[in-house]
């Protein structure tokens, strides 16, 4: 039987991968501009990291983790997200000893056992940033502004920043109690997941997609109604900084992120018309995470964005990325003898730093010319016949359709790319 790739995974083939490179280069450039440095953490971690970090009662930990025992009996999990691993790395490598804040970014595959659908995969890719060590609301706004700037530079339209504050351990108990009081009379009507969330994690009921639960929770007290002075002031300042950066946002009091570590700021960015999975980016502050993992109470704020969803959004919005030309020179030849000279020239061109290609399927010259079109090269060189015997070749500039005879050993002088 033919072996197929696993459900919810993708092969990214040449043609598409170049778009990933383009977007990744833009993200790296943005990180350099915003002062974020790359961190690379393992793809698998101790399962306890996610249980403690992301939270035992979250969908991710309860239902979606790829967890297994290795041959040594260790409980491992393929990372479902990047924040917990980055926080562990910060703690384990004592980055609190460096100048704060420590601003890190990562990109790579994440794994969640979700029901695959458009824009939702079991292996997907995130780019994320995490800023550790600063309590300042300016850090929250900086994080949001990096994501915003990224989508703007890609030319995306209709972006919406949804902003909320989910409070802190000081103000959350009051909210929890008010929310439970509000929902209790109709507890039996909530969906099975929400009934089980009622005691363990009632805030998530506000986020349930079931129409019945949505109707029941209409008008329920939100965290915003219960914020303590510190959280309220923080939220006001985040808004102020976003205003200063000219970033528009909407307050969304029902925005409850699906991970437990959030405190104060929570946000998501959506684009319209990419289907049900319109959240292209999500993040927020997590001032309790490092302490939860056994460290000092060091604050943090960050986001992650789905790479696959960028490409869906670009396609829906009809945005073409301006990818660089891939081939500089296509070398073609007529006859066996010319083939050797062509091979040698190909090597010289590549050694000189040019992107050069030639046929290696024994095509006729005519077929080579047809094949050459695929490369969209800036130049085509034609070697053969008595011309080559004189040490000369034809050099065709494909961009302006001019052709000239040049000496083979001086060809480099005539090639101008980039
Ligand atoms: P998240 O909201 O779970 O947050 O994921 C962030 C983004 O990853 C989503 O907005 C979405 O674009 C993408 N994404 C999530 N799941 C899938 C999937 N199954 N298939 C395709 N794309 C997906 C986090 O992961 C947090 N660690 C973000 C964060 C960083 N918060 C603070 N720092």
PDB file of N, CA, C and O in Angstrom, residues 180-223:
ATOM      1  N   UNK A 180     -19.854  32.757  37.527  1.00  0.00           N
ATOM      2  CA  UNK A 180     -20.538  31.519  37.930  1.00  0.00           C
ATOM      3  C   UNK A 180     -21.954  31.827  38.429  1.00  0.00           C
ATOM      4  O   UNK A 180     -22.898  31.109  38.092  1.00  0.00           O
ATOM      5  N   UNK A 181     -22.094  32.923  39.205  1.00  0.00           N
ATOM      6  CA  UNK A 181     -23.426  33.295  39.691  1.00  0.00           C
ATOM      7  C   UNK A 181     -24.361  33.561  38.518  1.00  0.00           C
ATOM      8  O   UNK A 181     -25.525  33.189  38.534  1.00  0.00           O
ATOM      9  N   UNK A 182     -23.825  34.213  37.503  1.00  0.00           N
ATOM     10  CA  UNK A 182     -24.629  34.557  36.328  1.00  0.00           C
ATOM     11  C   UNK A 182     -25.057  33.299  35.560  1.00  0.00           C
ATOM     12  O   UNK A 182     -26.190  33.190  35.107  1.00  0.00           O
ATOM     13  N   UNK A 183     -24.139  32.349  35.433  1.00  0.00           N
ATOM     14  CA  UNK A 183     -24.412  31.175  34.596  1.00  0.00           C
ATOM     15  C   UNK A 183     -25.160  30.057  35.324  1.00  0.00           C
ATOM     16  O   UNK A 183     -25.829  29.245  34.690  1.00  0.00           O
ATOM     17  N   UNK A 184     -25.031  30.030  36.648  1.00  0.00           N
ATOM     18  CA  UNK A 184     -25.543  28.894  37.420  1.00  0.00           C
ATOM     19  C   UNK A 184     -26.994  28.517  37.106  1.00  0.00           C
ATOM     20  O   UNK A 184     -27.289  27.346  36.898  1.00  0.00           O
ATOM     21  N   UNK A 185     -27.901  29.507  37.024  1.00  0.00           N
ATOM     22  CA  UNK A 185     -29.297  29.123  36.787  1.00  0.00           C
ATOM     23  C   UNK A 185     -29.502  28.319  35.506  1.00  0.00           C
ATOM     24  O   UNK A 185     -30.454  27.552  35.404  1.00  0.00           O
ATOM     25  N   UNK A 186     -28.618  28.490  34.522  1.00  0.00           N
ATOM     26  CA  UNK A 186     -28.826  27.772  33.256  1.00  0.00           C
ATOM     27  C   UNK A 186     -27.686  26.789  32.973  1.00  0.00           C
ATOM     28  O   UNK A 186     -27.448  26.402  31.820  1.00  0.00           O
ATOM     29  N   UNK A 187     -27.013  26.411  34.032  1.00  0.00           N
ATOM     30  CA  UNK A 187     -25.859  25.514  33.901  1.00  0.00           C
ATOM     31  C   UNK A 187     -26.180  24.252  33.103  1.00  0.00           C
ATOM     32  O   UNK A 187     -25.413  23.827  32.237  1.00  0.00           O
ATOM     33  N   UNK A 188     -27.338  23.667  33.377  1.00  0.00           N
ATOM     34  CA  UNK A 188     -27.732  22.423  32.723  1.00  0.00           C
ATOM     35  C   UNK A 188     -27.915  22.543  31.222  1.00  0.00           C
ATOM     36  O   UNK A 188     -27.890  21.549  30.504  1.00  0.00           O
ATOM     37  N   UNK A 189     -28.093  23.780  30.728  1.00  0.00           N
ATOM     38  CA  UNK A 189     -28.316  23.961  29.286  1.00  0.00           C
ATOM     39  C   UNK A 189     -27.016  24.139  28.511  1.00  0.00           C
ATOM     40  O   UNK A 189     -27.003  24.090  27.281  1.00  0.00           O
ATOM     41  N   UNK A 190     -25.922  24.392  29.228  1.00  0.00           N
ATOM     42  CA  UNK A 190     -24.635  24.605  28.541  1.00  0.00           C
ATOM     43  C   UNK A 190     -24.177  23.310  27.884  1.00  0.00           C
ATOM     44  O   UNK A 190     -24.591  22.221  28.287  1.00  0.00           O
ATOM     45  N   UNK A 191     -23.308  23.433  26.858  1.00  0.00           N
ATOM     46  CA  UNK A 191     -22.791  22.233  26.195  1.00  0.00           C
ATOM     47  C   UNK A 191     -21.922  21.442  27.179  1.00  0.00           C
ATOM     48  O   UNK A 191     -21.503  21.980  28.214  1.00  0.00           O
ATOM     49  N   UNK A 192     -21.665  20.193  26.851  1.00  0.00           N
ATOM     50  CA  UNK A 192     -20.940  19.327  27.788  1.00  0.00           C
ATOM     51  C   UNK A 192     -19.584  19.917  28.169  1.00  0.00           C
ATOM     52  O   UNK A 192     -19.201  19.918  29.349  1.00  0.00           O
ATOM     53  N   UNK A 193     -18.852  20.488  27.172  1.00  0.00           N
ATOM     54  CA  UNK A 193     -17.527  21.045  27.508  1.00  0.00           C
ATOM     55  C   UNK A 193     -17.683  22.197  28.477  1.00  0.00           C
ATOM     56  O   UNK A 193     -16.909  22.323  29.439  1.00  0.00           O
ATOM     57  N   UNK A 194     -18.692  23.058  28.248  1.00  0.00           N
ATOM     58  CA  UNK A 194     -18.849  24.218  29.124  1.00  0.00           C
ATOM     59  C   UNK A 194     -19.288  23.802  30.523  1.00  0.00           C
ATOM     60  O   UNK A 194     -18.896  24.429  31.499  1.00  0.00           O
ATOM     61  N   UNK A 195     -20.088  22.741  30.593  1.00  0.00           N
ATOM     62  CA  UNK A 195     -20.462  22.266  31.934  1.00  0.00           C
ATOM     63  C   UNK A 195     -19.219  21.843  32.701  1.00  0.00           C
ATOM     64  O   UNK A 195     -19.097  22.112  33.895  1.00  0.00           O
ATOM     65  N   UNK A 196     -18.292  21.206  31.987  1.00  0.00           N
ATOM     66  CA  UNK A 196     -17.081  20.792  32.708  1.00  0.00           C
ATOM     67  C   UNK A 196     -16.143  21.976  32.947  1.00  0.00           C
ATOM     68  O   UNK A 196     -15.331  21.964  33.860  1.00  0.00           O
ATOM     69  N   UNK A 197     -16.293  23.021  32.117  1.00  0.00           N
ATOM     70  CA  UNK A 197     -15.468  24.221  32.342  1.00  0.00           C
ATOM     71  C   UNK A 197     -15.979  25.054  33.523  1.00  0.00           C
ATOM     72  O   UNK A 197     -15.243  25.886  34.055  1.00  0.00           O
ATOM     73  N   UNK A 198     -17.248  24.866  33.863  1.00  0.00           N
ATOM     74  CA  UNK A 198     -17.903  25.739  34.843  1.00  0.00           C
ATOM     75  C   UNK A 198     -17.112  25.849  36.142  1.00  0.00           C
ATOM     76  O   UNK A 198     -16.942  26.939  36.692  1.00  0.00           O
ATOM     77  N   UNK A 199     -16.613  24.722  36.639  1.00  0.00           N
ATOM     78  CA  UNK A 199     -15.829  24.768  37.872  1.00  0.00           C
ATOM     79  C   UNK A 199     -14.357  25.031  37.580  1.00  0.00           C
ATOM     80  O   UNK A 199     -13.708  25.787  38.278  1.00  0.00           O
ATOM     81  N   UNK A 200     -13.865  24.385  36.511  1.00  0.00           N
ATOM     82  CA  UNK A 200     -12.417  24.398  36.324  1.00  0.00           C
ATOM     83  C   UNK A 200     -11.896  25.662  35.649  1.00  0.00           C
ATOM     84  O   UNK A 200     -10.808  26.127  35.955  1.00  0.00           O
ATOM     85  N   UNK A 201     -12.676  26.180  34.697  1.00  0.00           N
ATOM     86  CA  UNK A 201     -12.162  27.295  33.910  1.00  0.00           C
ATOM     87  C   UNK A 201     -13.334  28.062  33.290  1.00  0.00           C
ATOM     88  O   UNK A 201     -13.475  28.123  32.069  1.00  0.00           O
ATOM     89  N   UNK A 202     -14.196  28.679  34.152  1.00  0.00           N
ATOM     90  CA  UNK A 202     -15.457  29.235  33.640  1.00  0.00           C
ATOM     91  C   UNK A 202     -15.268  30.349  32.603  1.00  0.00           C
ATOM     92  O   UNK A 202     -16.119  30.554  31.753  1.00  0.00           O
ATOM     93  N   UNK A 203     -14.110  31.053  32.676  1.00  0.00           N
ATOM     94  CA  UNK A 203     -13.892  32.161  31.746  1.00  0.00           C
ATOM     95  C   UNK A 203     -13.982  31.700  30.287  1.00  0.00           C
ATOM     96  O   UNK A 203     -14.430  32.431  29.411  1.00  0.00           O
ATOM     97  N   UNK A 204     -13.592  30.454  30.056  1.00  0.00           N
ATOM     98  CA  UNK A 204     -13.579  29.950  28.679  1.00  0.00           C
ATOM     99  C   UNK A 204     -14.987  29.775  28.106  1.00  0.00           C
ATOM    100  O   UNK A 204     -15.154  29.647  26.897  1.00  0.00           O
ATOM    101  N   UNK A 205     -15.986  29.768  28.980  1.00  0.00           N
ATOM    102  CA  UNK A 205     -17.371  29.632  28.491  1.00  0.00           C
ATOM    103  C   UNK A 205     -17.728  30.836  27.608  1.00  0.00           C
ATOM    104  O   UNK A 205     -18.470  30.716  26.640  1.00  0.00           O
ATOM    105  N   UNK A 206     -17.115  31.989  27.936  1.00  0.00           N
ATOM    106  CA  UNK A 206     -17.383  33.204  27.151  1.00  0.00           C
ATOM    107  C   UNK A 206     -16.939  33.039  25.703  1.00  0.00           C
ATOM    108  O   UNK A 206     -17.375  33.760  24.810  1.00  0.00           O
ATOM    109  N   UNK A 207     -16.058  32.096  25.482  1.00  0.00           N
ATOM    110  CA  UNK A 207     -15.403  31.924  24.195  1.00  0.00           C
ATOM    111  C   UNK A 207     -16.006  30.755  23.405  1.00  0.00           C
ATOM    112  O   UNK A 207     -15.591  30.466  22.293  1.00  0.00           O
ATOM    113  N   UNK A 208     -17.009  30.063  24.000  1.00  0.00           N
ATOM    114  CA  UNK A 208     -17.537  28.857  23.356  1.00  0.00           C
ATOM    115  C   UNK A 208     -18.272  29.226  22.066  1.00  0.00           C
ATOM    116  O   UNK A 208     -18.957  30.235  21.985  1.00  0.00           O
ATOM    117  N   UNK A 209     -18.070  28.368  21.047  1.00  0.00           N
ATOM    118  CA  UNK A 209     -18.656  28.679  19.736  1.00  0.00           C
ATOM    119  C   UNK A 209     -20.094  28.146  19.611  1.00  0.00           C
ATOM    120  O   UNK A 209     -20.776  28.456  18.644  1.00  0.00           O
ATOM    121  N   UNK A 210     -20.543  27.339  20.581  1.00  0.00           N
ATOM    122  CA  UNK A 210     -21.901  26.788  20.474  1.00  0.00           C
ATOM    123  C   UNK A 210     -22.936  27.909  20.612  1.00  0.00           C
ATOM    124  O   UNK A 210     -22.862  28.722  21.547  1.00  0.00           O
ATOM    125  N   UNK A 211     -23.901  27.981  19.697  1.00  0.00           N
ATOM    126  CA  UNK A 211     -24.887  29.068  19.727  1.00  0.00           C
ATOM    127  C   UNK A 211     -25.655  29.097  21.045  1.00  0.00           C
ATOM    128  O   UNK A 211     -25.962  30.188  21.562  1.00  0.00           O
ATOM    129  N   UNK A 212     -25.935  27.928  21.607  1.00  0.00           N
ATOM    130  CA  UNK A 212     -26.675  27.896  22.877  1.00  0.00           C
ATOM    131  C   UNK A 212     -25.854  28.549  23.985  1.00  0.00           C
ATOM    132  O   UNK A 212     -26.342  29.436  24.712  1.00  0.00           O
ATOM    133  N   UNK A 213     -24.584  28.131  24.086  1.00  0.00           N
ATOM    134  CA  UNK A 213     -23.727  28.726  25.123  1.00  0.00           C
ATOM    135  C   UNK A 213     -23.563  30.227  24.888  1.00  0.00           C
ATOM    136  O   UNK A 213     -23.527  31.008  25.842  1.00  0.00           O
ATOM    137  N   UNK A 214     -23.470  30.611  23.636  1.00  0.00           N
ATOM    138  CA  UNK A 214     -23.313  32.041  23.337  1.00  0.00           C
ATOM    139  C   UNK A 214     -24.539  32.821  23.792  1.00  0.00           C
ATOM    140  O   UNK A 214     -24.423  33.900  24.360  1.00  0.00           O
ATOM    141  N   UNK A 215     -25.697  32.231  23.550  1.00  0.00           N
ATOM    142  CA  UNK A 215     -26.941  32.910  23.948  1.00  0.00           C
ATOM    143  C   UNK A 215     -27.002  33.018  25.473  1.00  0.00           C
ATOM    144  O   UNK A 215     -27.298  34.079  26.033  1.00  0.00           O
ATOM    145  N   UNK A 216     -26.646  31.912  26.149  1.00  0.00           N
ATOM    146  CA  UNK A 216     -26.715  31.901  27.616  1.00  0.00           C
ATOM    147  C   UNK A 216     -25.732  32.902  28.228  1.00  0.00           C
ATOM    148  O   UNK A 216     -26.032  33.579  29.209  1.00  0.00           O
ATOM    149  N   UNK A 217     -24.561  33.012  27.612  1.00  0.00           N
ATOM    150  CA  UNK A 217     -23.549  33.893  28.214  1.00  0.00           C
ATOM    151  C   UNK A 217     -23.678  35.346  27.752  1.00  0.00           C
ATOM    152  O   UNK A 217     -22.873  36.196  28.138  1.00  0.00           O
ATOM    153  N   UNK A 218     -24.687  35.623  26.900  1.00  0.00           N
ATOM    154  CA  UNK A 218     -24.946  37.030  26.530  1.00  0.00           C
ATOM    155  C   UNK A 218     -25.121  37.870  27.794  1.00  0.00           C
ATOM    156  O   UNK A 218     -25.892  37.491  28.673  1.00  0.00           O
ATOM    157  N   UNK A 219     -24.408  38.965  27.867  1.00  0.00           N
ATOM    158  CA  UNK A 219     -24.571  39.854  29.013  1.00  0.00           C
ATOM    159  C   UNK A 219     -23.876  39.389  30.285  1.00  0.00           C
ATOM    160  O   UNK A 219     -24.010  40.014  31.336  1.00  0.00           O
ATOM    161  N   UNK A 220     -23.124  38.291  30.186  1.00  0.00           N
ATOM    162  CA  UNK A 220     -22.396  37.797  31.369  1.00  0.00           C
ATOM    163  C   UNK A 220     -21.323  38.806  31.779  1.00  0.00           C
ATOM    164  O   UNK A 220     -20.798  39.520  30.927  1.00  0.00           O
ATOM    165  N   UNK A 221     -21.011  38.866  33.067  1.00  0.00           N
ATOM    166  CA  UNK A 221     -19.941  39.795  33.475  1.00  0.00           C
ATOM    167  C   UNK A 221     -18.617  39.404  32.821  1.00  0.00           C
ATOM    168  O   UNK A 221     -18.296  38.214  32.738  1.00  0.00           O
ATOM    169  N   UNK A 222     -17.892  40.377  32.325  1.00  0.00           N
ATOM    170  CA  UNK A 222     -16.602  40.096  31.690  1.00  0.00           C
ATOM    171  C   UNK A 222     -15.484  40.472  32.656  1.00  0.00           C
ATOM    172  O   UNK A 222     -15.737  41.162  33.658  1.00  0.00           O
ATOM    173  N   UNK A 223     -14.275  40.049  32.316  1.00  0.00           N
ATOM    174  CA  UNK A 223     -13.133  40.402  33.170  1.00  0.00           C
ATOM    175  C   UNK A 223     -12.999  41.916  33.261  1.00  0.00           C
ATOM    176  O   UNK A 223     -12.640  42.460  34.301  1.00  0.00           O
TER     177      UNK A 223
END
